[in-house]
Amino acid sequence: MNEFRIIPFSREIDLQPFDAGVDALTEYLKKYARQNQDRGIGRTYVLTESNIRAIGYYVVSMAEVSFASLPDSVTKRVPRYPLPSMRIGRLAVDHRYRGQKLGELLLVDALQRAVNLFHQVGLFAVIVDAKDAVAEGFYEHFGFKHFVDRPASLFLPMGSIVKAFES
């Protein structure tokens, strides 16, 4: 039986067999995740099988949301200055493991980290940039909304996330 765990990126994780099926996503984990981690640009969390082999990952960093990017349904309740957010920069699962809801597992883990940040430093939303229509549909399924001026970018207000985790 597979033992899946999400752990912080480390050099001990076997990255070689990982293949997201999208070159840019595979290449990021293998070539850039460690560099960005060391520089403090983003934190990568890796879904492993038995703590050894990478089968998925996501990257988080801080960001801000411009008031002008928000739909009218949201602007009525927020201040007019840039709002603190957490960005999920990349999220991918090895193509051989698709259909097992591991992308959902990674997203839930990232959102739990956002809830922790919300309680520690304050946070307005989690934002993502969908790579394609499939990714866009994935995030929409979990309630992410589109920005008005960035068609491939979506956000999920922390109020919705906190409510989901704390109910």
PDB file of C-alpha atoms in Angstrom:
ATOM      1  CA  MET A   1       0.000   0.000   0.000  1.00  0.00           C
ATOM      2  CA  ASN A   2       1.269   3.480  -0.872  1.00  0.00           C
ATOM      3  CA  GLU A   3       2.120   5.827   1.951  1.00  0.00           C
ATOM      4  CA  PHE A   4       1.632   9.387   0.693  1.00  0.00           C
ATOM      5  CA  ARG A   5       2.983  12.319   2.687  1.00  0.00           C
ATOM      6  CA  ILE A   6       3.489  15.995   1.934  1.00  0.00           C
ATOM      7  CA  ILE A   7       6.840  17.198   3.189  1.00  0.00           C
ATOM      8  CA  PRO A   8       9.005  20.300   2.708  1.00  0.00           C
ATOM      9  CA  PHE A   9      11.365  20.102  -0.257  1.00  0.00           C
ATOM     10  CA  SER A  10      14.709  18.499   0.578  1.00  0.00           C
ATOM     11  CA  ARG A  11      17.669  17.086  -1.303  1.00  0.00           C
ATOM     12  CA  GLU A  12      16.861  13.589  -0.067  1.00  0.00           C
ATOM     13  CA  ILE A  13      13.704  13.352  -2.189  1.00  0.00           C
ATOM     14  CA  ASP A  14      14.145  11.422  -5.439  1.00  0.00           C
ATOM     15  CA  LEU A  15      13.072  13.821  -8.196  1.00  0.00           C
ATOM     16  CA  GLN A  16      14.360  11.886 -11.213  1.00  0.00           C
ATOM     17  CA  PRO A  17      11.297   9.765 -12.033  1.00  0.00           C
ATOM     18  CA  PHE A  18       8.896  12.727 -11.621  1.00  0.00           C
ATOM     19  CA  ASP A  19       7.058  13.672 -14.816  1.00  0.00           C
ATOM     20  CA  ALA A  20       4.083  16.038 -14.648  1.00  0.00           C
ATOM     21  CA  GLY A  21       3.369  15.574 -18.337  1.00  0.00           C
ATOM     22  CA  VAL A  22       4.026  19.304 -18.808  1.00  0.00           C
ATOM     23  CA  ASP A  23       7.683  20.155 -19.370  1.00  0.00           C
ATOM     24  CA  ALA A  24       7.597  23.470 -17.487  1.00  0.00           C
ATOM     25  CA  LEU A  25       6.107  21.851 -14.367  1.00  0.00           C
ATOM     26  CA  THR A  26       8.510  18.911 -14.432  1.00  0.00           C
ATOM     27  CA  GLU A  27      11.496  21.161 -15.073  1.00  0.00           C
ATOM     28  CA  TYR A  28      10.608  23.516 -12.232  1.00  0.00           C
ATOM     29  CA  LEU A  29      10.742  20.775  -9.615  1.00  0.00           C
ATOM     30  CA  LYS A  30      13.938  19.253 -10.954  1.00  0.00           C
ATOM     31  CA  LYS A  31      15.887  22.427 -11.784  1.00  0.00           C
ATOM     32  CA  TYR A  32      14.526  25.432  -9.925  1.00  0.00           C
ATOM     33  CA  ALA A  33      12.701  24.406  -6.751  1.00  0.00           C
ATOM     34  CA  ARG A  34      15.895  24.077  -4.704  1.00  0.00           C
ATOM     35  CA  GLN A  35      17.329  27.377  -5.992  1.00  0.00           C
ATOM     36  CA  ASN A  36      14.139  29.283  -5.204  1.00  0.00           C
ATOM     37  CA  GLN A  37      13.857  27.594  -1.816  1.00  0.00           C
ATOM     38  CA  ASP A  38      17.443  28.550  -0.935  1.00  0.00           C
ATOM     39  CA  ARG A  39      16.818  32.153  -2.021  1.00  0.00           C
ATOM     40  CA  GLY A  40      13.582  32.413  -0.058  1.00  0.00           C
ATOM     41  CA  ILE A  41      11.575  33.111  -3.224  1.00  0.00           C
ATOM     42  CA  GLY A  42       9.104  30.295  -2.724  1.00  0.00           C
ATOM     43  CA  ARG A  43       8.568  27.233  -0.571  1.00  0.00           C
ATOM     44  CA  THR A  44       8.023  23.895  -2.276  1.00  0.00           C
ATOM     45  CA  TYR A  45       6.085  21.101  -0.618  1.00  0.00           C
ATOM     46  CA  VAL A  46       6.440  17.666  -2.145  1.00  0.00           C
ATOM     47  CA  LEU A  47       3.963  14.809  -2.161  1.00  0.00           C
ATOM     48  CA  THR A  48       6.064  11.706  -1.685  1.00  0.00           C
ATOM     49  CA  GLU A  49       5.531   8.019  -1.773  1.00  0.00           C
ATOM     50  CA  SER A  50       7.093   6.448   1.314  1.00  0.00           C
ATOM     51  CA  ASN A  51       9.068   9.703   1.937  1.00  0.00           C
ATOM     52  CA  ILE A  52      11.395   8.938  -0.949  1.00  0.00           C
ATOM     53  CA  ARG A  53      10.013   9.562  -4.414  1.00  0.00           C
ATOM     54  CA  ALA A  54       8.330  12.782  -5.569  1.00  0.00           C
ATOM     55  CA  ILE A  55       4.903  12.245  -7.105  1.00  0.00           C
ATOM     56  CA  GLY A  56       3.537  15.775  -6.798  1.00  0.00           C
ATOM     57  CA  TYR A  57       4.309  19.218  -5.482  1.00  0.00           C
ATOM     58  CA  TYR A  58       3.160  22.775  -5.002  1.00  0.00           C
ATOM     59  CA  VAL A  59       4.982  26.044  -4.473  1.00  0.00           C
ATOM     60  CA  VAL A  60       3.784  28.908  -2.293  1.00  0.00           C
ATOM     61  CA  SER A  61       4.960  32.481  -1.924  1.00  0.00           C
ATOM     62  CA  MET A  62       3.527  35.768  -0.811  1.00  0.00           C
ATOM     63  CA  ALA A  63       1.769  38.167  -3.165  1.00  0.00           C
ATOM     64  CA  GLU A  64      -0.708  40.991  -3.183  1.00  0.00           C
ATOM     65  CA  VAL A  65      -4.001  41.573  -4.899  1.00  0.00           C
ATOM     66  CA  SER A  66      -4.824  44.911  -6.453  1.00  0.00           C
ATOM     67  CA  PHE A  67      -8.216  46.356  -5.532  1.00  0.00           C
ATOM     68  CA  ALA A  68      -8.820  47.112  -9.233  1.00  0.00           C
ATOM     69  CA  SER A  69      -8.457  43.401 -10.103  1.00  0.00           C
ATOM     70  CA  LEU A  70     -11.357  42.320  -7.905  1.00  0.00           C
ATOM     71  CA  PRO A  71     -14.935  41.837  -9.138  1.00  0.00           C
ATOM     72  CA  ASP A  72     -17.591  44.261  -7.880  1.00  0.00           C
ATOM     73  CA  SER A  73     -19.117  41.555  -5.682  1.00  0.00           C
ATOM     74  CA  VAL A  74     -15.915  41.599  -3.599  1.00  0.00           C
ATOM     75  CA  THR A  75     -14.844  45.271  -3.695  1.00  0.00           C
ATOM     76  CA  LYS A  76     -17.754  46.386  -1.526  1.00  0.00           C
ATOM     77  CA  ARG A  77     -16.217  44.618   1.469  1.00  0.00           C
ATOM     78  CA  VAL A  78     -12.498  45.392   1.171  1.00  0.00           C
ATOM     79  CA  PRO A  79     -10.237  48.443   1.438  1.00  0.00           C
ATOM     80  CA  ARG A  80      -8.968  50.123  -1.729  1.00  0.00           C
ATOM     81  CA  TYR A  81      -5.295  49.321  -1.224  1.00  0.00           C
ATOM     82  CA  PRO A  82      -3.320  46.201  -2.230  1.00  0.00           C
ATOM     83  CA  LEU A  83      -4.363  43.186  -0.170  1.00  0.00           C
ATOM     84  CA  PRO A  84      -1.971  40.535   1.209  1.00  0.00           C
ATOM     85  CA  SER A  85      -2.298  37.116  -0.389  1.00  0.00           C
ATOM     86  CA  MET A  86      -0.618  33.760  -0.734  1.00  0.00           C
ATOM     87  CA  ARG A  87       0.181  32.545  -4.240  1.00  0.00           C
ATOM     88  CA  ILE A  88       0.186  28.921  -5.237  1.00  0.00           C
ATOM     89  CA  GLY A  89       2.695  29.330  -8.037  1.00  0.00           C
ATOM     90  CA  ARG A  90       2.735  25.779  -9.297  1.00  0.00           C
ATOM     91  CA  LEU A  91       0.839  22.616  -8.454  1.00  0.00           C
ATOM     92  CA  ALA A  92       1.494  19.362 -10.300  1.00  0.00           C
ATOM     93  CA  VAL A  93       1.102  15.605  -9.988  1.00  0.00           C
ATOM     94  CA  ASP A  94       3.117  12.977 -11.820  1.00  0.00           C
ATOM     95  CA  HIS A  95       1.036  11.940 -14.831  1.00  0.00           C
ATOM     96  CA  ARG A  96       1.223   8.273 -13.756  1.00  0.00           C
ATOM     97  CA  TYR A  97      -0.688   9.116 -10.558  1.00  0.00           C
ATOM     98  CA  ARG A  98      -3.533  11.130 -12.082  1.00  0.00           C
ATOM     99  CA  GLY A  99      -7.095  10.248 -11.173  1.00  0.00           C
ATOM    100  CA  GLN A 100      -6.273   9.523  -7.532  1.00  0.00           C
ATOM    101  CA  LYS A 101      -7.304  12.976  -6.217  1.00  0.00           C
ATOM    102  CA  LEU A 102      -3.697  13.793  -5.332  1.00  0.00           C
ATOM    103  CA  GLY A 103      -4.005  17.286  -6.833  1.00  0.00           C
ATOM    104  CA  GLU A 104      -6.876  17.868  -4.440  1.00  0.00           C
ATOM    105  CA  LEU A 105      -4.735  16.577  -1.574  1.00  0.00           C
ATOM    106  CA  LEU A 106      -1.976  19.050  -2.494  1.00  0.00           C
ATOM    107  CA  LEU A 107      -4.446  21.939  -2.803  1.00  0.00           C
ATOM    108  CA  VAL A 108      -6.018  21.199   0.584  1.00  0.00           C
ATOM    109  CA  ASP A 109      -2.559  21.133   2.177  1.00  0.00           C
ATOM    110  CA  ALA A 110      -1.711  24.504   0.607  1.00  0.00           C
ATOM    111  CA  LEU A 111      -5.015  25.990   1.762  1.00  0.00           C
ATOM    112  CA  GLN A 112      -4.380  24.741   5.301  1.00  0.00           C
ATOM    113  CA  ARG A 113      -1.062  26.607   5.223  1.00  0.00           C
ATOM    114  CA  ALA A 114      -2.983  29.707   4.142  1.00  0.00           C
ATOM    115  CA  VAL A 115      -5.333  29.332   7.119  1.00  0.00           C
ATOM    116  CA  ASN A 116      -2.307  29.180   9.429  1.00  0.00           C
ATOM    117  CA  LEU A 117      -0.927  32.373   7.843  1.00  0.00           C
ATOM    118  CA  PHE A 118      -4.329  34.031   8.108  1.00  0.00           C
ATOM    119  CA  HIS A 119      -4.288  33.510  11.869  1.00  0.00           C
ATOM    120  CA  GLN A 120      -0.652  34.558  12.265  1.00  0.00           C
ATOM    121  CA  VAL A 121      -0.157  37.558   9.989  1.00  0.00           C
ATOM    122  CA  GLY A 122      -3.394  38.264   8.135  1.00  0.00           C
ATOM    123  CA  LEU A 123      -4.271  37.286   4.590  1.00  0.00           C
ATOM    124  CA  PHE A 124      -7.009  38.289   2.151  1.00  0.00           C
ATOM    125  CA  ALA A 125      -6.940  35.444  -0.381  1.00  0.00           C
ATOM    126  CA  VAL A 126      -5.093  32.613  -2.066  1.00  0.00           C
ATOM    127  CA  ILE A 127      -4.313  33.289  -5.714  1.00  0.00           C
ATOM    128  CA  VAL A 128      -3.392  30.949  -8.560  1.00  0.00           C
ATOM    129  CA  ASP A 129      -2.461  31.305 -12.209  1.00  0.00           C
ATOM    130  CA  ALA A 130      -4.062  28.530 -14.238  1.00  0.00           C
ATOM    131  CA  LYS A 131      -1.768  27.111 -16.921  1.00  0.00           C
ATOM    132  CA  ASP A 132      -4.650  25.935 -19.123  1.00  0.00           C
ATOM    133  CA  ALA A 133      -8.398  25.321 -19.221  1.00  0.00           C
ATOM    134  CA  VAL A 134      -8.071  22.039 -17.302  1.00  0.00           C
ATOM    135  CA  ALA A 135      -6.242  23.763 -14.444  1.00  0.00           C
ATOM    136  CA  GLU A 136      -8.753  26.598 -14.536  1.00  0.00           C
ATOM    137  CA  GLY A 137     -11.623  24.110 -14.178  1.00  0.00           C
ATOM    138  CA  PHE A 138      -9.816  22.388 -11.301  1.00  0.00           C
ATOM    139  CA  TYR A 139      -9.578  25.631  -9.331  1.00  0.00           C
ATOM    140  CA  GLU A 140     -13.114  26.756 -10.226  1.00  0.00           C
ATOM    141  CA  HIS A 141     -14.394  23.436  -8.853  1.00  0.00           C
ATOM    142  CA  PHE A 142     -13.019  24.479  -5.456  1.00  0.00           C
ATOM    143  CA  GLY A 143     -14.653  27.916  -5.554  1.00  0.00           C
ATOM    144  CA  PHE A 144     -11.840  30.057  -6.964  1.00  0.00           C
ATOM    145  CA  LYS A 145     -13.106  33.198  -8.732  1.00  0.00           C
ATOM    146  CA  HIS A 146     -11.635  35.067 -11.684  1.00  0.00           C
ATOM    147  CA  PHE A 147      -9.983  38.449 -11.419  1.00  0.00           C
ATOM    148  CA  VAL A 148     -11.555  41.037 -13.703  1.00  0.00           C
ATOM    149  CA  ASP A 149      -8.316  41.993 -15.441  1.00  0.00           C
ATOM    150  CA  ARG A 150      -6.321  38.737 -15.523  1.00  0.00           C
ATOM    151  CA  PRO A 151      -8.234  35.951 -17.280  1.00  0.00           C
ATOM    152  CA  ALA A 152      -5.974  33.044 -16.271  1.00  0.00           C
ATOM    153  CA  SER A 153      -5.640  34.175 -12.644  1.00  0.00           C
ATOM    154  CA  LEU A 154      -8.088  33.195  -9.945  1.00  0.00           C
ATOM    155  CA  PHE A 155      -8.496  33.820  -6.227  1.00  0.00           C
ATOM    156  CA  LEU A 156     -10.280  32.329  -3.254  1.00  0.00           C
ATOM    157  CA  PRO A 157     -11.058  34.693  -0.370  1.00  0.00           C
ATOM    158  CA  MET A 158      -9.768  33.591   3.011  1.00  0.00           C
ATOM    159  CA  GLY A 159     -13.250  33.901   4.479  1.00  0.00           C
ATOM    160  CA  SER A 160     -14.351  30.968   2.317  1.00  0.00           C
ATOM    161  CA  ILE A 161     -11.251  28.943   3.122  1.00  0.00           C
ATOM    162  CA  VAL A 162     -11.416  29.512   6.873  1.00  0.00           C
ATOM    163  CA  LYS A 163     -15.108  28.674   6.897  1.00  0.00           C
ATOM    164  CA  ALA A 164     -14.440  25.386   5.078  1.00  0.00           C
ATOM    165  CA  PHE A 165     -11.659  24.359   7.472  1.00  0.00           C
ATOM    166  CA  GLU A 166     -13.246  25.495  10.684  1.00  0.00           C
ATOM    167  CA  SER A 167     -16.790  24.251  10.198  1.00  0.00           C
TER     168      SER A 167
END
